[in-house]
Amino acid sequence: MTNPRIAHPAYAAKVMDADAAASLIGPGDTVGMSGFTGAGYPKAVPQALARHIEAAHAAGDPFAIRVWTGASTGPELDGALARAKGVDFRLPYNSDPYAREQINAGTMQYIDMHLSQVAPMAWQGFLGPLDVALVEVSAILPDGTVVPSSSVGNNKTWLDLASRVILEVNSWQSPALDGMHDIYYGTALPPDRVPIPLLRPSDRIGQPGFRIDPAKVVAVVATDTPDRNAPFKAPDAAAHAIAAHLMEFLAHEVKLGRLPRSLLPIQSGVGNIANAVLHGLQDSAFEPMTAYTEVLQDGMLELLTSGKMAMASATAFSLSPDAAHQLNTDMARYRDRIVLRPQEISNHPEVIRRLGCLAMNGMIEADLYGNVNSTHLMGSRIQNGIGGSGDFARNAYISMFMAPSTAKGGKISTIVPQVSHVDHIDQDVQVIVTDQGLADLRGLPPKARAEVVIANCVHPAYRDQLADYYARALRDSYGKQTPTLLREALSWHERFVETGSMLNS
Ligand code: COA
């Protein structure tokens, strides 16, 4: 029976099952896969490949591949391949627990990269050759147009660069996705790079589908499987408090005339707190808002549904199963108000700077001076990765980072004397928000930053401890520009690793 989603004869002739397609991927291959925050990743071929890898290992044969993606994927990709011990190199972002375990055990090599830089670096040749592109799409039209899926990520680049292409055509994805994407083919390497002609979040500068050389397509696999996003945690008291502090801050900026009532294009990061802040915007007076962001979460879908947000530009959906179902059944209603772009454009520093995005991202910890760690626990264990937070933070109109003031039931303070790993230097961090309050660091020199961070953001259980550290640093530090006690700056982390708590006593 012919599949109406595979409507072009050159592609229909390549249809095969997932096992046959997976057998076209061999040990040592570098595979560029689709997938971004649990959306639009291939679901059948990676699982078949994991079975092939397990069979090879059982026969005593080594078999591992190198995996490049857009960002995080789902259990059928990262989970299945990691459990099969089939990945020895991964980039640029991961949130799968099995892969994370192997990365932190040192058995999987991992490059945690700015998401806007992955495609240019692949083109520059720094990452090595790409053997296979394994990309989920939602349809192949009779004229050969390949309609992208629920994420765009780096797919354009993988399809252009790879020697062989395997497509998964997923009928679960709404047919109304056709027309929602904007695939820009105007990027180039220096000295031929030109300005990205995008002046408003709603601008369309590319084409709706991918350009693929059909001669490179070695397999087409039909699937009918949902994206597997995890549900968000219901916002707790800390998340509500963070959202309230941010709403008050934004309202104040509007009152002072530093932001319009519709705000500026919003960028909201991954995670539960970021989603809770979007819920907070629902009850705000700001409208009509726009978003120029990386992922479109439940909270943003609600803003689009209520009309508080006029349109959103992203590279992927990052929705709970319920919200994904709602969007999928009602996609046509949103088609003119959502644009999905390649991540090198959704996260492009030039565009973010031009539009003046309001960047709101989660963090692991911040220090007295406003340096932020988004990625590593206790300086060495990676949680997920920097994702797009650096693309946005450095170039945003206002760069905001947020976290509850404590983690692990109060055993960890998220405001510390010195961050144990630096993702965002103090110059790129303008506002820090915890459930305790908000520190507006704009225009402040280091010592004034420390004072406002201690006064506004630290949990009461840690406030005296941090104030005491800072007072001694002011007195005894080698230099007085950014007072630091070298022996003590990371002692809170050391204490947690040794005793299970950062508290002094
Ligand atoms: N020390 C140790 N562990 C910490 C910690 C700290 N200072 N802060 C948080 N954690 C732990 C939490 O306890 C939790 O652990 P668990 O999964 O075992 O319960 C985990 O880190 C996640 O924290 P959570 O409070 O659930 O936060 P979140 O879902 O809001 O995510 C980040 C926070 C920082 C992990 C997430 O925002 C992220 O990955 N950011 C980097 C990428 C990014 O910003 N992308 C967006 C760009 S568009």
Coordinates of N, CA and C in Angstrom, one line a residue, residues 82-226:
A82 N 22.4 4.8 24.2 CA 23.3 4.8 25.4 C 23.2 3.5 26.1
R83 N 22.0 3.0 26.2 CA 21.9 1.7 26.9 C 22.6 0.6 26.2
A84 N 22.6 0.7 24.9 CA 23.4 -0.3 24.1 C 24.9 -0.1 24.1
K85 N 25.3 1.0 24.8 CA 26.7 1.4 24.8 C 27.2 1.6 23.4
G86 N 26.4 2.3 22.6 CA 26.7 2.4 21.2 C 27.1 3.8 20.7
V87 N 27.3 4.7 21.7 CA 27.8 6.0 21.3 C 29.1 6.4 22.0
D88 N 30.1 6.7 21.2 CA 31.4 7.0 21.9 C 31.7 8.5 21.8
F89 N 30.8 9.3 21.1 CA 31.0 10.7 21.0 C 29.7 11.4 20.8
R90 N 29.4 12.4 21.5 CA 28.1 13.1 21.4 C 28.2 14.6 21.4
L91 N 27.5 15.3 20.6 CA 27.4 16.7 20.7 C 26.0 17.1 20.2
P92 N 25.4 18.3 20.4 CA 26.0 19.4 21.2 C 25.3 19.6 22.6
Y93 N 24.2 18.7 22.9 CA 23.4 18.9 24.1 C 22.8 17.6 24.4
N94 N 22.7 17.3 25.7 CA 22.1 16.0 26.1 C 21.3 16.2 27.4
S95 N 20.1 15.6 27.5 CA 19.5 15.6 28.8 C 19.0 14.1 29.1
D96 N 19.5 13.2 28.4 CA 19.1 11.8 28.6 C 19.9 11.2 29.8
P97 N 19.2 10.6 30.8 CA 19.9 10.2 32.0 C 21.0 9.1 31.8
Y98 N 20.7 8.2 30.8 CA 21.7 7.1 30.5 C 22.9 7.7 29.9
A99 N 22.7 8.6 28.9 CA 23.9 9.2 28.3 C 24.6 10.1 29.3
R100 N 23.9 10.8 30.1 CA 24.5 11.6 31.1 C 25.4 10.8 32.1
E101 N 24.9 9.6 32.4 CA 25.7 8.7 33.3 C 27.0 8.4 32.7
Q102 N 27.0 8.0 31.4 CA 28.2 7.6 30.7 C 29.1 8.8 30.4
I103 N 28.5 10.0 30.2 CA 29.4 11.1 30.0 C 30.1 11.4 31.4
N104 N 29.4 11.4 32.5 CA 30.0 11.7 33.7 C 30.9 10.5 34.2
A105 N 30.7 9.3 33.7 CA 31.6 8.2 34.0 C 32.9 8.3 33.2
G106 N 32.9 9.2 32.2 CA 34.0 9.4 31.3 C 34.1 8.4 30.2
T107 N 33.0 7.6 29.9 CA 33.1 6.6 28.9 C 32.5 7.1 27.5
M108 N 31.7 8.2 27.6 CA 31.2 8.8 26.4 C 31.8 10.3 26.3
Q109 N 32.5 10.5 25.2 CA 33.1 11.9 25.0 C 31.9 12.8 24.6
Y110 N 31.9 14.0 25.1 CA 30.8 14.9 24.9 C 31.3 16.3 24.7
I111 N 30.9 17.0 23.6 CA 31.2 18.4 23.5 C 29.9 19.2 23.7
D112 N 29.9 20.0 24.7 CA 28.8 20.9 25.1 C 29.0 22.2 24.4
M113 N 28.2 22.5 23.4 CA 28.4 23.7 22.5 C 27.3 24.7 22.5
H114 N 27.7 26.0 22.2 CA 26.6 27.0 21.9 C 25.8 26.4 20.7
L115 N 24.5 26.4 20.8 CA 23.8 25.7 19.7 C 23.8 26.5 18.4
S116 N 24.0 27.8 18.5 CA 24.1 28.5 17.2 C 25.4 28.2 16.4
Q117 N 26.4 27.6 17.1 CA 27.7 27.4 16.5 C 27.9 26.1 15.9
V118 N 26.9 25.2 16.1 CA 27.1 23.8 15.6 C 27.2 23.7 14.1
A119 N 26.2 24.3 13.4 CA 26.2 24.2 12.0 C 27.4 24.9 11.4
P120 N 27.7 26.2 11.8 CA 28.9 26.8 11.2 C 30.2 26.0 11.4
M121 N 30.3 25.4 12.6 CA 31.5 24.6 12.9 C 31.6 23.3 12.0
A122 N 30.4 22.7 11.8 CA 30.3 21.6 10.9 C 30.8 22.0 9.5
W123 N 30.3 23.1 9.0 CA 30.7 23.6 7.7 C 32.2 24.0 7.6
Q124 N 32.7 24.5 8.8 CA 34.1 24.9 8.8 C 35.0 23.6 8.8
G125 N 34.4 22.5 9.0 CA 35.2 21.2 9.0 C 35.8 20.8 10.3
F126 N 35.6 21.6 11.3 CA 36.3 21.3 12.6 C 35.8 20.1 13.3
L127 N 34.6 19.6 12.9 CA 34.0 18.5 13.6 C 34.3 17.1 12.8
G128 N 34.9 17.2 11.7 CA 35.1 16.0 10.9 C 34.0 15.8 9.9
P129 N 34.2 14.7 9.1 CA 33.1 14.5 8.0 C 31.9 13.9 8.6
L130 N 30.8 14.1 7.9 CA 29.5 13.5 8.4 C 29.1 12.4 7.4
D131 N 29.0 11.2 7.9 CA 28.7 10.0 7.1 C 27.2 10.0 6.7
V132 N 26.3 10.1 7.7 CA 24.9 9.8 7.5 C 24.1 10.9 8.2
A133 N 23.0 11.4 7.5 CA 22.0 12.2 8.1 C 20.8 11.3 8.3
L134 N 20.3 11.3 9.6 CA 19.1 10.5 9.9 C 18.1 11.5 10.5
V135 N 17.1 11.8 9.6 CA 16.3 13.0 9.9 C 14.8 12.6 9.9
E136 N 14.1 13.0 10.9 CA 12.6 12.8 10.8 C 12.0 14.0 10.1
V137 N 11.1 13.6 9.2 CA 10.3 14.7 8.5 C 8.8 14.3 8.6
S138 N 8.0 15.3 8.2 CA 6.5 15.0 8.4 C 5.9 14.6 7.1
A139 N 6.5 14.9 6.0 CA 5.9 14.4 4.7 C 6.9 14.7 3.5
I140 N 6.7 13.9 2.5 CA 7.4 14.2 1.2 C 6.3 14.4 0.2
L141 N 6.2 15.7 -0.3 CA 5.1 16.0 -1.2 C 5.4 15.6 -2.6
P142 N 4.3 15.5 -3.5 CA 4.4 15.0 -4.8 C 5.5 15.7 -5.6
D143 N 5.8 17.0 -5.3 CA 6.8 17.7 -6.1 C 8.2 17.5 -5.5
G144 N 8.3 16.7 -4.5 CA 9.6 16.4 -3.9 C 10.0 17.3 -2.7
T145 N 9.1 18.3 -2.4 CA 9.4 19.1 -1.2 C 9.4 18.2 0.0
V146 N 10.4 18.3 0.9 CA 10.4 17.6 2.1 C 10.0 18.5 3.3
V147 N 8.9 18.1 3.9 CA 8.3 19.0 4.9 C 8.9 18.6 6.3
P148 N 9.6 19.6 6.9 CA 10.2 19.3 8.2 C 9.1 18.8 9.3
S149 N 9.7 18.4 10.4 CA 8.9 17.9 11.5 C 8.7 18.9 12.6
S150 N 8.5 18.4 13.8 CA 8.3 19.3 15.0 C 9.5 20.0 15.5
S151 N 10.7 19.8 14.9 CA 11.8 20.6 15.2 C 12.6 20.7 13.9
V152 N 13.4 21.8 13.8 CA 14.2 22.0 12.6 C 15.7 21.7 13.0
G153 N 16.1 22.3 14.1 CA 17.5 22.1 14.6 C 18.6 22.3 13.5
N154 N 19.5 21.3 13.4 CA 20.5 21.4 12.4 C 20.2 20.5 11.2
N155 N 19.0 20.2 11.0 CA 18.7 19.2 9.9 C 19.1 19.7 8.5
K156 N 18.9 21.0 8.3 CA 19.3 21.5 6.9 C 20.8 21.2 6.7
T157 N 21.6 21.5 7.7 CA 23.1 21.3 7.6 C 23.4 19.8 7.4
W158 N 22.8 18.9 8.3 CA 23.0 17.5 8.2 C 22.7 17.0 6.8
L159 N 21.5 17.4 6.2 CA 21.1 16.9 4.9 C 22.0 17.4 3.8
D160 N 22.6 18.6 4.0 CA 23.5 19.1 3.0 C 24.9 18.4 3.1
L161 N 25.4 18.2 4.3 CA 26.7 17.7 4.5 C 26.9 16.2 4.3
A162 N 25.9 15.4 4.7 CA 26.1 14.0 4.8 C 26.3 13.3 3.5
S163 N 27.0 12.2 3.5 CA 27.2 11.5 2.2 C 25.9 10.6 1.9
R164 N 25.3 10.1 3.0 CA 24.1 9.3 2.8 C 23.0 9.9 3.7
V165 N 21.7 9.8 3.2 CA 20.6 10.3 3.9 C 19.6 9.2 4.2
I166 N 19.1 9.1 5.5 CA 18.0 8.3 5.8 C 16.9 9.1 6.4
L167 N 15.7 9.0 5.8 CA 14.6 9.8 6.3 C 13.6 8.9 7.0
E168 N 13.1 9.4 8.2 CA 11.9 8.8 8.8 C 10.7 9.7 8.5
V169 N 9.7 9.2 7.9 CA 8.5 10.0 7.7 C 7.4 9.7 8.7
N170 N 7.2 10.6 9.6 CA 6.3 10.3 10.8 C 4.9 10.8 10.6
S171 N 4.0 9.9 10.4 CA 2.6 10.3 10.1 C 1.9 10.8 11.4
W172 N 2.5 10.6 12.5 CA 1.9 11.2 13.8 C 2.0 12.7 13.7
Q173 N 3.0 13.2 13.1 CA 3.1 14.7 13.0 C 2.0 15.3 12.2
S174 N 1.5 16.4 12.6 CA 0.3 17.0 11.9 C 0.7 17.4 10.5
P175 N -0.2 17.0 9.5 CA 0.0 17.5 8.2 C 0.0 19.0 8.1
A176 N -0.7 19.7 9.0 CA -0.7 21.1 9.0 C 0.6 21.8 9.4
L177 N 1.6 21.0 9.7 CA 3.0 21.6 9.9 C 3.5 22.2 8.6
D178 N 3.0 21.7 7.5 CA 3.4 22.2 6.1 C 3.1 23.7 6.0
G179 N 4.1 24.5 5.9 CA 4.0 25.9 5.8 C 4.4 26.7 7.0
M180 N 4.7 25.9 8.1 CA 5.1 26.6 9.4 C 6.6 26.9 9.4
H181 N 7.4 26.2 8.6 CA 8.8 26.3 8.7 C 9.4 27.4 7.8
D182 N 10.5 27.9 8.2 CA 11.2 28.9 7.3 C 12.7 28.4 7.3
I183 N 13.0 27.7 6.2 CA 14.4 27.1 6.1 C 15.2 28.1 5.3
Y184 N 16.2 28.7 5.9 CA 17.0 29.8 5.3 C 18.3 29.1 4.7
Y185 N 18.5 29.4 3.4 CA 19.7 28.8 2.8 C 20.7 29.8 2.4
G186 N 20.7 31.0 3.2 CA 21.6 32.1 2.8 C 22.9 32.2 3.7
T187 N 23.1 31.2 4.5 CA 24.3 31.3 5.4 C 25.5 30.9 4.5
A188 N 26.7 31.4 4.9 CA 27.9 31.1 4.2 C 29.1 31.3 5.2
L189 N 30.2 30.8 4.8 CA 31.4 31.0 5.7 C 32.1 32.3 5.2
P190 N 32.8 33.0 6.2 CA 33.6 34.2 5.8 C 34.6 33.8 4.7
P191 N 34.9 34.6 3.7 CA 34.5 36.0 3.6 C 33.2 36.3 2.9
D192 N 32.4 35.2 2.7 CA 31.2 35.4 1.9 C 29.9 35.6 2.7
R193 N 30.1 35.7 4.0 CA 28.9 35.8 4.9 C 28.2 37.1 4.7
V194 N 26.9 37.1 4.7 CA 26.1 38.4 4.5 C 25.2 38.5 5.6
P195 N 24.6 39.7 5.8 CA 23.7 39.9 6.9 C 22.5 39.0 6.8
I196 N 21.9 38.5 8.0 CA 20.7 37.7 8.0 C 19.6 38.7 7.9
P197 N 18.8 38.7 6.8 CA 17.8 39.7 6.6 C 16.5 39.6 7.4
L198 N 16.6 39.4 8.7 CA 15.5 39.2 9.6 C 15.3 40.4 10.5
L199 N 14.3 41.1 10.3 CA 14.1 42.4 11.1 C 13.0 42.3 12.2
R200 N 12.1 41.3 12.1 CA 11.0 41.1 13.0 C 10.9 39.6 13.3
P201 N 10.5 39.2 14.5 CA 10.4 37.7 14.7 C 9.5 37.0 13.7
S202 N 8.5 37.7 13.1 CA 7.6 37.0 12.2 C 8.2 37.0 10.8
D203 N 9.3 37.6 10.5 CA 9.8 37.6 9.1 C 10.1 36.2 8.6
R204 N 9.7 36.0 7.3 CA 10.1 34.7 6.7 C 11.2 35.0 5.6
I205 N 12.3 34.4 5.8 CA 13.4 34.7 4.9 C 13.9 33.5 4.0
G206 N 13.2 32.4 4.2 CA 13.7 31.2 3.6 C 12.5 30.5 2.8
Q207 N 12.5 29.2 2.8 CA 11.5 28.4 2.1 C 10.9 27.4 3.1
P208 N 9.7 26.8 2.7 CA 9.0 26.0 3.7 C 9.6 24.6 3.9
G209 N 10.3 24.1 2.9 CA 10.8 22.7 3.1 C 12.3 22.6 2.9
F210 N 12.9 21.4 3.1 CA 14.3 21.1 2.9 C 14.6 20.9 1.4
R211 N 15.8 21.2 1.0 CA 16.3 20.9 -0.3 C 17.2 19.7 -0.1
I212 N 16.8 18.6 -0.8 CA 17.7 17.4 -0.6 C 18.0 16.8 -2.0
D213 N 19.3 16.3 -2.1 CA 19.7 15.7 -3.3 C 19.1 14.2 -3.2
P214 N 18.1 13.9 -4.1 CA 17.5 12.5 -3.9 C 18.5 11.4 -4.1
A215 N 19.6 11.7 -4.9 CA 20.6 10.7 -5.1 C 21.3 10.2 -3.8
K216 N 21.3 11.1 -2.8 CA 22.0 10.7 -1.6 C 21.1 9.9 -0.6
V217 N 19.8 9.8 -1.0 CA 18.8 9.2 0.0 C 18.9 7.7 -0.2
V218 N 19.4 7.0 0.9 CA 19.5 5.6 0.8 C 18.4 4.8 1.4
A219 N 17.6 5.4 2.2 CA 16.4 4.7 2.9 C 15.4 5.7 3.3
V220 N 14.1 5.3 3.2 CA 13.0 6.1 3.7 C 12.2 5.1 4.6
V221 N 11.9 5.5 5.8 CA 11.2 4.6 6.8 C 10.0 5.3 7.2
A222 N 8.9 4.6 7.2 CA 7.6 5.2 7.6 C 7.4 4.9 9.1
T223 N 7.0 5.9 9.9 CA 6.7 5.7 11.3 C 5.4 6.4 11.6
D224 N 4.9 6.1 12.8 CA 3.7 6.8 13.3 C 3.7 6.8 14.8
T225 N 4.6 7.6 15.3 CA 5.0 7.6 16.7 C 5.1 9.0 17.3
P226 N 4.5 9.2 18.5 CA 4.5 10.5 19.1 C 5.9 11.0 19.5

